[in-house]
Every structure is written in structure tokens, then in C-alpha cells.
PDB file of C-alpha atoms and ligand atoms in Angstrom:
ATOM      1  CA  UNK A   1      44.450  27.124  -0.464  1.00  0.00           C
ATOM      2  CA  UNK A   2      47.932  28.200   0.589  1.00  0.00           C
ATOM      3  CA  UNK A   3      49.902  29.401  -2.415  1.00  0.00           C
ATOM      4  CA  UNK A   4      53.126  27.790  -1.103  1.00  0.00           C
ATOM      5  CA  UNK A   5      53.699  24.160  -0.295  1.00  0.00           C
ATOM      6  CA  UNK A   6      55.203  23.811   3.206  1.00  0.00           C
ATOM      7  CA  UNK A   7      58.202  22.260   1.493  1.00  0.00           C
ATOM      8  CA  UNK A   8      59.261  25.653   0.160  1.00  0.00           C
ATOM      9  CA  UNK A   9      61.560  27.852   2.113  1.00  0.00           C
ATOM     10  CA  UNK A  10      60.418  31.392   1.325  1.00  0.00           C
ATOM     11  CA  UNK A  11      63.144  34.015   1.630  1.00  0.00           C
ATOM     12  CA  UNK A  12      62.700  37.771   1.402  1.00  0.00           C
ATOM     13  CA  UNK A  13      65.820  39.494   0.003  1.00  0.00           C
ATOM     14  CA  UNK A  14      65.071  42.437   2.291  1.00  0.00           C
ATOM     15  CA  UNK A  15      65.588  40.232   5.372  1.00  0.00           C
ATOM     16  CA  UNK A  16      69.017  38.986   4.203  1.00  0.00           C
ATOM     17  CA  UNK A  17      72.482  40.447   4.491  1.00  0.00           C
ATOM     18  CA  UNK A  18      74.291  41.634   1.377  1.00  0.00           C
ATOM     19  CA  UNK A  19      76.509  38.577   1.321  1.00  0.00           C
ATOM     20  CA  UNK A  20      73.487  36.230   1.733  1.00  0.00           C
ATOM     21  CA  UNK A  21      71.737  37.913  -1.188  1.00  0.00           C
ATOM     22  CA  UNK A  22      74.951  37.486  -3.236  1.00  0.00           C
ATOM     23  CA  UNK A  23      75.177  33.796  -2.269  1.00  0.00           C
ATOM     24  CA  UNK A  24      71.590  33.101  -3.269  1.00  0.00           C
ATOM     25  CA  UNK A  25      71.550  35.051  -6.513  1.00  0.00           C
ATOM     26  CA  UNK A  26      74.872  33.822  -7.832  1.00  0.00           C
ATOM     27  CA  UNK A  27      74.175  30.210  -6.931  1.00  0.00           C
ATOM     28  CA  UNK A  28      70.747  30.258  -8.588  1.00  0.00           C
ATOM     29  CA  UNK A  29      71.435  32.207 -11.763  1.00  0.00           C
ATOM     30  CA  UNK A  30      73.803  29.605 -13.139  1.00  0.00           C
ATOM     31  CA  UNK A  31      75.907  28.813 -15.020  1.00  0.00           C
ATOM     32  CA  UNK A  32      76.868  32.355 -15.988  1.00  0.00           C
ATOM     33  CA  UNK A  33      79.081  33.131 -18.957  1.00  0.00           C
ATOM     34  CA  UNK A  34      82.305  34.901 -18.057  1.00  0.00           C
ATOM     35  CA  UNK A  35      83.074  38.123 -19.886  1.00  0.00           C
ATOM     36  CA  UNK A  36      86.860  38.329 -19.673  1.00  0.00           C
ATOM     37  CA  UNK A  37      87.285  42.047 -20.272  1.00  0.00           C
ATOM     38  CA  UNK A  38      90.502  43.593 -21.583  1.00  0.00           C
ATOM     39  CA  UNK A  39      91.069  47.308 -21.770  1.00  0.00           C
ATOM     40  CA  UNK A  40      93.713  50.027 -21.718  1.00  0.00           C
ATOM     41  CA  UNK A  41      94.087  52.802 -19.198  1.00  0.00           C
ATOM     42  CA  UNK A  42      94.615  56.344 -20.475  1.00  0.00           C
ATOM     43  CA  UNK A  43      98.456  56.011 -20.221  1.00  0.00           C
ATOM     44  CA  UNK A  44      98.285  52.621 -21.973  1.00  0.00           C
ATOM     45  CA  UNK A  45      98.581  49.987 -19.203  1.00  0.00           C
ATOM     46  CA  UNK A  46      96.888  46.716 -20.157  1.00  0.00           C
ATOM     47  CA  UNK A  47      94.041  45.573 -17.910  1.00  0.00           C
ATOM     48  CA  UNK A  48      92.262  42.234 -17.778  1.00  0.00           C
ATOM     49  CA  UNK A  49      89.533  40.991 -15.387  1.00  0.00           C
ATOM     50  CA  UNK A  50      86.655  38.468 -15.409  1.00  0.00           C
ATOM     51  CA  UNK A  51      83.025  39.492 -15.017  1.00  0.00           C
ATOM     52  CA  UNK A  52      80.251  36.932 -14.586  1.00  0.00           C
ATOM     53  CA  UNK A  53      77.534  39.549 -14.304  1.00  0.00           C
ATOM     54  CA  UNK A  54      77.779  39.392 -18.050  1.00  0.00           C
ATOM     55  CA  UNK A  55      75.263  38.706 -20.805  1.00  0.00           C
ATOM     56  CA  UNK A  56      74.535  38.809 -24.494  1.00  0.00           C
ATOM     57  CA  UNK A  57      71.747  41.426 -24.833  1.00  0.00           C
ATOM     58  CA  UNK A  58      70.867  41.630 -28.511  1.00  0.00           C
ATOM     59  CA  UNK A  59      72.065  40.360 -31.901  1.00  0.00           C
ATOM     60  CA  UNK A  60      71.055  43.160 -34.272  1.00  0.00           C
ATOM     61  CA  UNK A  61      72.979  45.228 -33.365  1.00  0.00           C
ATOM     62  CA  UNK A  62      75.190  42.906 -31.375  1.00  0.00           C
ATOM     63  CA  UNK A  63      75.099  44.159 -27.766  1.00  0.00           C
ATOM     64  CA  UNK A  64      76.682  42.775 -24.623  1.00  0.00           C
ATOM     65  CA  UNK A  65      76.443  44.006 -21.040  1.00  0.00           C
ATOM     66  CA  UNK A  66      78.534  43.716 -17.917  1.00  0.00           C
ATOM     67  CA  UNK A  67      77.808  44.865 -14.393  1.00  0.00           C
ATOM     68  CA  UNK A  68      80.837  46.235 -12.572  1.00  0.00           C
ATOM     69  CA  UNK A  69      80.753  46.446  -8.794  1.00  0.00           C
ATOM     70  CA  UNK A  70      82.941  48.645  -6.625  1.00  0.00           C
ATOM     71  CA  UNK A  71      86.223  48.048  -4.894  1.00  0.00           C
ATOM     72  CA  UNK A  72      86.695  49.739  -1.544  1.00  0.00           C
ATOM     73  CA  UNK A  73      83.917  52.156  -2.411  1.00  0.00           C
ATOM     74  CA  UNK A  74      85.490  53.232  -5.682  1.00  0.00           C
ATOM     75  CA  UNK A  75      85.293  52.188  -9.347  1.00  0.00           C
ATOM     76  CA  UNK A  76      87.250  49.177 -10.584  1.00  0.00           C
ATOM     77  CA  UNK A  77      90.006  49.690 -13.161  1.00  0.00           C
ATOM     78  CA  UNK A  78      87.887  48.086 -15.911  1.00  0.00           C
ATOM     79  CA  UNK A  79      85.197  50.751 -15.481  1.00  0.00           C
ATOM     80  CA  UNK A  80      87.723  53.618 -15.357  1.00  0.00           C
ATOM     81  CA  UNK A  81      89.411  52.332 -18.491  1.00  0.00           C
ATOM     82  CA  UNK A  82      86.205  51.847 -20.444  1.00  0.00           C
ATOM     83  CA  UNK A  83      85.189  55.374 -19.516  1.00  0.00           C
ATOM     84  CA  UNK A  84      88.586  56.675 -20.615  1.00  0.00           C
ATOM     85  CA  UNK A  85      88.914  54.775 -23.879  1.00  0.00           C
ATOM     86  CA  UNK A  86      85.252  54.081 -24.737  1.00  0.00           C
ATOM     87  CA  UNK A  87      86.090  50.491 -25.660  1.00  0.00           C
ATOM     88  CA  UNK A  88      86.885  46.992 -24.458  1.00  0.00           C
ATOM     89  CA  UNK A  89      87.288  43.427 -25.701  1.00  0.00           C
ATOM     90  CA  UNK A  90      85.441  40.360 -24.410  1.00  0.00           C
ATOM     91  CA  UNK A  91      87.733  37.326 -24.500  1.00  0.00           C
ATOM     92  CA  UNK A  92      86.039  33.934 -24.477  1.00  0.00           C
ATOM     93  CA  UNK A  93      87.185  31.757 -21.537  1.00  0.00           C
ATOM     94  CA  UNK A  94      87.753  28.184 -22.699  1.00  0.00           C
ATOM     95  CA  UNK A  95      88.654  25.301 -20.392  1.00  0.00           C
ATOM     96  CA  UNK A  96      92.419  25.704 -20.929  1.00  0.00           C
ATOM     97  CA  UNK A  97      92.250  29.357 -19.841  1.00  0.00           C
ATOM     98  CA  UNK A  98      90.449  28.792 -16.534  1.00  0.00           C
ATOM     99  CA  UNK A  99      93.507  29.271 -14.255  1.00  0.00           C
ATOM    100  CA  UNK A 100      94.734  32.302 -16.203  1.00  0.00           C
ATOM    101  CA  UNK A 101      91.276  33.864 -16.011  1.00  0.00           C
ATOM    102  CA  UNK A 102      91.196  33.324 -12.263  1.00  0.00           C
ATOM    103  CA  UNK A 103      94.654  34.868 -11.845  1.00  0.00           C
ATOM    104  CA  UNK A 104      93.439  38.040 -13.511  1.00  0.00           C
ATOM    105  CA  UNK A 105      90.753  38.523 -10.877  1.00  0.00           C
ATOM    106  CA  UNK A 106      93.413  39.457  -8.257  1.00  0.00           C
ATOM    107  CA  UNK A 107      92.760  42.804  -6.675  1.00  0.00           C
ATOM    108  CA  UNK A 108      96.003  44.479  -7.758  1.00  0.00           C
ATOM    109  CA  UNK A 109      96.778  48.186  -7.669  1.00  0.00           C
ATOM    110  CA  UNK A 110      95.824  50.384 -10.607  1.00  0.00           C
ATOM    111  CA  UNK A 111      98.712  50.341 -12.981  1.00  0.00           C
ATOM    112  CA  UNK A 112      99.387  46.623 -12.569  1.00  0.00           C
ATOM    113  CA  UNK A 113      99.274  44.697 -15.833  1.00  0.00           C
ATOM    114  CA  UNK A 114      97.164  41.518 -15.434  1.00  0.00           C
ATOM    115  CA  UNK A 115      98.379  40.112 -18.780  1.00  0.00           C
ATOM    116  CA  UNK A 116     101.844  39.889 -17.221  1.00  0.00           C
ATOM    117  CA  UNK A 117     100.385  38.571 -13.975  1.00  0.00           C
ATOM    118  CA  UNK A 118      98.755  35.633 -15.817  1.00  0.00           C
ATOM    119  CA  UNK A 119     101.571  35.145 -18.326  1.00  0.00           C
ATOM    120  CA  UNK A 120      99.314  36.009 -21.224  1.00  0.00           C
ATOM    121  CA  UNK A 121     100.168  37.823 -24.402  1.00  0.00           C
ATOM    122  CA  UNK A 122      98.028  40.530 -26.026  1.00  0.00           C
ATOM    123  CA  UNK A 123      97.025  41.549 -29.483  1.00  0.00           C
ATOM    124  CA  UNK A 124      95.794  44.986 -30.461  1.00  0.00           C
ATOM    125  CA  UNK A 125      92.304  45.305 -31.784  1.00  0.00           C
ATOM    126  CA  UNK A 126      92.123  46.843 -35.236  1.00  0.00           C
ATOM    127  CA  UNK A 127      88.593  48.044 -34.645  1.00  0.00           C
ATOM    128  CA  UNK A 128      88.433  49.403 -31.108  1.00  0.00           C
ATOM    129  CA  UNK A 129      90.855  51.087 -28.724  1.00  0.00           C
ATOM    130  CA  UNK A 130      91.586  48.009 -26.607  1.00  0.00           C
ATOM    131  CA  UNK A 131      93.958  45.020 -26.372  1.00  0.00           C
ATOM    132  CA  UNK A 132      92.780  41.402 -26.460  1.00  0.00           C
ATOM    133  CA  UNK A 133      94.014  38.047 -25.143  1.00  0.00           C
ATOM    134  CA  UNK A 134      95.998  36.446 -27.947  1.00  0.00           C
ATOM    135  CA  UNK A 135      95.486  32.995 -26.392  1.00  0.00           C
ATOM    136  CA  UNK A 136      91.645  33.294 -26.394  1.00  0.00           C
ATOM    137  CA  UNK A 137      89.694  31.173 -28.874  1.00  0.00           C
ATOM    138  CA  UNK A 138      87.485  34.139 -29.807  1.00  0.00           C
ATOM    139  CA  UNK A 139      87.136  37.834 -29.029  1.00  0.00           C
ATOM    140  CA  UNK A 140      84.326  40.359 -29.258  1.00  0.00           C
ATOM    141  CA  UNK A 141      85.642  43.874 -29.980  1.00  0.00           C
ATOM    142  CA  UNK A 142      83.246  46.359 -28.314  1.00  0.00           C
ATOM    143  CA  UNK A 143      82.600  50.042 -28.360  1.00  0.00           C
ATOM    144  CA  UNK A 144      80.871  51.283 -25.193  1.00  0.00           C
ATOM    145  CA  UNK A 145      77.440  52.656 -26.038  1.00  0.00           C
ATOM    146  CA  UNK A 146      75.790  53.168 -22.618  1.00  0.00           C
ATOM    147  CA  UNK A 147      76.708  53.426 -19.010  1.00  0.00           C
ATOM    148  CA  UNK A 148      73.721  52.795 -16.762  1.00  0.00           C
ATOM    149  CA  UNK A 149      73.710  53.400 -12.994  1.00  0.00           C
ATOM    150  CA  UNK A 150      71.702  50.534 -11.426  1.00  0.00           C
ATOM    151  CA  UNK A 151      69.084  51.991  -9.115  1.00  0.00           C
ATOM    152  CA  UNK A 152      70.062  51.405  -5.487  1.00  0.00           C
ATOM    153  CA  UNK A 153      73.027  49.140  -6.323  1.00  0.00           C
ATOM    154  CA  UNK A 154      76.710  50.110  -6.306  1.00  0.00           C
ATOM    155  CA  UNK A 155      77.053  48.439  -9.738  1.00  0.00           C
ATOM    156  CA  UNK A 156      77.370  50.125 -13.094  1.00  0.00           C
ATOM    157  CA  UNK A 157      76.009  48.426 -16.206  1.00  0.00           C
ATOM    158  CA  UNK A 158      78.180  48.885 -19.231  1.00  0.00           C
ATOM    159  CA  UNK A 159      76.616  48.130 -22.571  1.00  0.00           C
ATOM    160  CA  UNK A 160      78.919  47.608 -25.505  1.00  0.00           C
ATOM    161  CA  UNK A 161      78.252  47.238 -29.177  1.00  0.00           C
ATOM    162  CA  UNK A 162      80.237  44.468 -30.813  1.00  0.00           C
ATOM    163  CA  UNK A 163      81.874  46.042 -33.868  1.00  0.00           C
ATOM    164  CA  UNK A 164      84.231  43.186 -34.623  1.00  0.00           C
ATOM    165  CA  UNK A 165      84.604  39.464 -33.875  1.00  0.00           C
ATOM    166  CA  UNK A 166      87.841  37.515 -33.967  1.00  0.00           C
ATOM    167  CA  UNK A 167      87.699  33.743 -34.204  1.00  0.00           C
ATOM    168  CA  UNK A 168      90.715  31.462 -34.315  1.00  0.00           C
ATOM    169  CA  UNK A 169      90.911  29.751 -37.725  1.00  0.00           C
ATOM    170  CA  UNK A 170      91.126  26.283 -36.195  1.00  0.00           C
ATOM    171  CA  UNK A 171      87.689  26.630 -34.555  1.00  0.00           C
ATOM    172  CA  UNK A 172      85.142  24.844 -36.663  1.00  0.00           C
ATOM    173  CA  UNK A 173      81.701  26.335 -37.221  1.00  0.00           C
ATOM    174  CA  UNK A 174      78.574  24.169 -37.375  1.00  0.00           C
ATOM    175  CA  UNK A 175      77.945  23.278 -40.964  1.00  0.00           C
ATOM    176  CA  UNK A 176      76.277  26.034 -42.975  1.00  0.00           C
ATOM    177  CA  UNK A 177      76.250  28.481 -40.006  1.00  0.00           C
ATOM    178  CA  UNK A 178      78.534  30.803 -38.067  1.00  0.00           C
ATOM    179  CA  UNK A 179      77.691  28.919 -34.814  1.00  0.00           C
ATOM    180  CA  UNK A 180      80.822  27.611 -33.089  1.00  0.00           C
ATOM    181  CA  UNK A 181      80.955  24.006 -32.001  1.00  0.00           C
ATOM    182  CA  UNK A 182      80.701  23.989 -28.189  1.00  0.00           C
ATOM    183  CA  UNK A 183      82.534  20.673 -28.025  1.00  0.00           C
ATOM    184  CA  UNK A 184      85.566  22.327 -29.601  1.00  0.00           C
ATOM    185  CA  UNK A 185      85.167  25.806 -28.031  1.00  0.00           C
ATOM    186  CA  UNK A 186      84.822  24.242 -24.558  1.00  0.00           C
ATOM    187  CA  UNK A 187      83.485  27.359 -22.792  1.00  0.00           C
ATOM    188  CA  UNK A 188      83.563  27.632 -18.993  1.00  0.00           C
ATOM    189  CA  UNK A 189      80.578  28.874 -16.937  1.00  0.00           C
ATOM    190  CA  UNK A 190      80.656  30.305 -13.446  1.00  0.00           C
ATOM    191  CA  UNK A 191      78.717  28.672 -10.689  1.00  0.00           C
ATOM    192  CA  UNK A 192      78.973  30.043  -7.128  1.00  0.00           C
ATOM    193  CA  UNK A 193      82.218  31.524  -5.740  1.00  0.00           C
ATOM    194  CA  UNK A 194      85.159  29.413  -6.816  1.00  0.00           C
ATOM    195  CA  UNK A 195      83.003  26.777  -8.521  1.00  0.00           C
ATOM    196  CA  UNK A 196      82.966  26.543 -12.326  1.00  0.00           C
ATOM    197  CA  UNK A 197      80.951  24.449 -14.729  1.00  0.00           C
ATOM    198  CA  UNK A 198      83.175  22.674 -17.205  1.00  0.00           C
ATOM    199  CA  UNK A 199      81.899  21.571 -20.602  1.00  0.00           C
ATOM    200  CA  UNK A 200      80.128  18.237 -20.346  1.00  0.00           C
ATOM    201  CA  UNK A 201      77.624  16.399 -22.425  1.00  0.00           C
ATOM    202  CA  UNK A 202      75.967  18.559 -25.102  1.00  0.00           C
ATOM    203  CA  UNK A 203      72.332  17.672 -25.769  1.00  0.00           C
ATOM    204  CA  UNK A 204      70.703  18.882 -28.951  1.00  0.00           C
ATOM    205  CA  UNK A 205      66.962  19.489 -28.735  1.00  0.00           C
ATOM    206  CA  UNK A 206      65.158  20.873 -31.790  1.00  0.00           C
ATOM    207  CA  UNK A 207      62.571  23.565 -30.961  1.00  0.00           C
ATOM    208  CA  UNK A 208      58.942  22.434 -31.413  1.00  0.00           C
ATOM    209  CA  UNK A 209      57.463  23.692 -34.668  1.00  0.00           C
TER     210      UNK A 209
HETATM  211  C1  LIG B   1      84.820  34.383 -12.321  1.00  0.00           C
HETATM  212  C2  LIG B   1      84.761  35.761 -11.749  1.00  0.00           C
HETATM  213  C3  LIG B   1      83.693  36.579 -12.073  1.00  0.00           C
HETATM  214  C4  LIG B   1      83.623  37.897 -11.569  1.00  0.00           C
HETATM  215  N1  LIG B   1      82.556  38.695 -11.902  1.00  0.00           N
HETATM  216  C5  LIG B   1      82.526  39.964 -11.467  1.00  0.00           C
HETATM  217  C6  LIG B   1      81.465  40.796 -11.881  1.00  0.00           C
HETATM  218  O1  LIG B   1      80.558  40.430 -12.623  1.00  0.00           O
HETATM  219  N2  LIG B   1      81.435  42.096 -11.432  1.00  0.00           N
HETATM  220  C7  LIG B   1      82.441  42.606 -10.667  1.00  0.00           C
HETATM  221  O2  LIG B   1      82.459  43.756 -10.332  1.00  0.00           O
HETATM  222  N3  LIG B   1      83.516  41.817 -10.303  1.00  0.00           N
HETATM  223  C8  LIG B   1      83.558  40.537 -10.655  1.00  0.00           C
HETATM  224  N4  LIG B   1      84.631  39.735 -10.326  1.00  0.00           N
HETATM  225  C9  LIG B   1      85.748  40.324  -9.557  1.00  0.00           C
HETATM  226  C10 LIG B   1      86.678  41.130 -10.483  1.00  0.00           C
HETATM  227  O3  LIG B   1      87.190  40.281 -11.516  1.00  0.00           O
HETATM  228  C11 LIG B   1      87.806  41.710  -9.668  1.00  0.00           C
HETATM  229  O4  LIG B   1      87.281  42.677  -8.783  1.00  0.00           O
HETATM  230  C12 LIG B   1      88.936  42.348 -10.482  1.00  0.00           C
HETATM  231  O5  LIG B   1      90.033  42.560  -9.650  1.00  0.00           O
HETATM  232  C13 LIG B   1      88.508  43.642 -11.136  1.00  0.00           C
HETATM  233  O6  LIG B   1      89.670  44.087 -11.838  1.00  0.00           O
HETATM  234  P1  LIG B   1      89.866  45.587 -12.327  1.00  0.00           P
HETATM  235  O7  LIG B   1      89.995  46.437 -11.090  1.00  0.00           O
HETATM  236  O8  LIG B   1      91.172  45.466 -13.098  1.00  0.00           O
HETATM  237  O9  LIG B   1      88.710  45.998 -13.167  1.00  0.00           O
HETATM  238  C14 LIG B   1      84.692  38.413 -10.736  1.00  0.00           C
HETATM  239  C15 LIG B   1      85.725  37.519 -10.394  1.00  0.00           C
HETATM  240  C16 LIG B   1      85.772  36.238 -10.872  1.00  0.00           C
HETATM  241  C17 LIG B   1      86.918  35.315 -10.509  1.00  0.00           C
END
């Protein structure tokens, strides 16, 4: 018995180009949350950039991870800043912030302030050495705990411990919990390339007992 139906198209990542691997992976692992990462450089320039190689990793302690690629063979500003300051904030991207988030992905020279570029204002975290997006519905204040070189890849995995959470007071939580209502939060997910998943119907499905 063949283990594959002839209807399957079997692809070996080793036979593909780098951009083909990127196209396949990022269109199949979807939708991805966007970690909108704010940080400060050593001299204090604000930096802001989106990362969709981003995930929640653990709740106790609260850990998040982002995978930072390279730009022209060198580290991106986000990675340099996190190394310098040991901290960053994750700003939640809601529907109304989609265009601003996209504007902050521009490949601008080190020293450019992406808050200005996207006409955003910043607050200063009271818990970590990083700014945050004042317009964001919620913010995770993170201390970098690990930097992991990913075997064979040009990416660096940054793991951060969430030491503070800021939530706008007008965001309701689900009754009796600290879970935010997705219909009010309206988070955006990344699909492939310039395609984003906007909040749609929310289905609630209790787990089987
Ligand atoms: C929605 C979105 C998601 C992105 N995700 C990543 C990512 O996970 N890793 C990465 O290295 N770059 C990612 N990028 C590209 C960076 O945002 C871009 O290189 C940015 O200029 C980096 O800024 P920095 O040099 O200030 O750190 C993404 C861009 C967009 C628009």
C-alpha cells in the first residue's frame, strides 16, 4: 500500500529555494500572532517592528518568544536593542492598528524612530527598560531571559519573561476570568506576505470532559 494518495503533492524542503520554503511555511502555519516589539537603543532611540515568528511559550512563568532574522547579513535593530537593554515590550496589534503596524516594518536606518514614522506615541514601562505603544490595547512588558541561535538558520530566538501586563481599562474581561474578549480586542493575525486575517466569527467550543 502506498503511504501517500496520488492526490498529495509531496515537497522536500531540501529541494526548494529559500524563498519557496518561506512561502510554504508562512502560508501553512497560519494565522500567526504578531508580536509588535518596542525597544530602546543604548542611546535611547525608540524602535518598533512587527514579528510574526512570535509565540506564547509558557504561562508559569509567562514566556514569549520571537525569531529575528537578519538584514543584509547583520542583526536587526530589535535584536541589537534587546541585547543592549535586556528588555522589550510586546504590543498587541488590534484591527485599528494594522496600518501603523505595517508602517513600522519599513527597513529604515538604525537610529530612525518608527514611532514617529507611524505617528504613534509611546509610554515608558515602569517594569522593564523599554517603551511601549500608548495606542495599543494591551502590552506585555518583557525581560529577555534567553538568546538562542537556531541551528543552521540565520535567525535568533529571543525568549522573554513577561514581568508586567498593561491592559486598557475599557477592555472587558470574560466574566470571572482575566481572559480578554476577542470580539472587543479584535486581534489581527498574519497570513502570507501582505495578507492578514481580520477578526471574524468567534466560535466557542467547550473541551470534551
Ligand atoms: C507582519 C510582519 C511580520 C514580520 N515578522 C518578522 C519576523 O518574525 N522576523 C523578522 O526577522 N522579521 C519580520 N518582519 C520584518 C521586520 O518587521 C522588519 O525587518 C523590520 O524592519 C525590523 O525592524 P528593526 O530593524 O527595527 O528591528 C515582519 C514584517 C511584517 C510586516
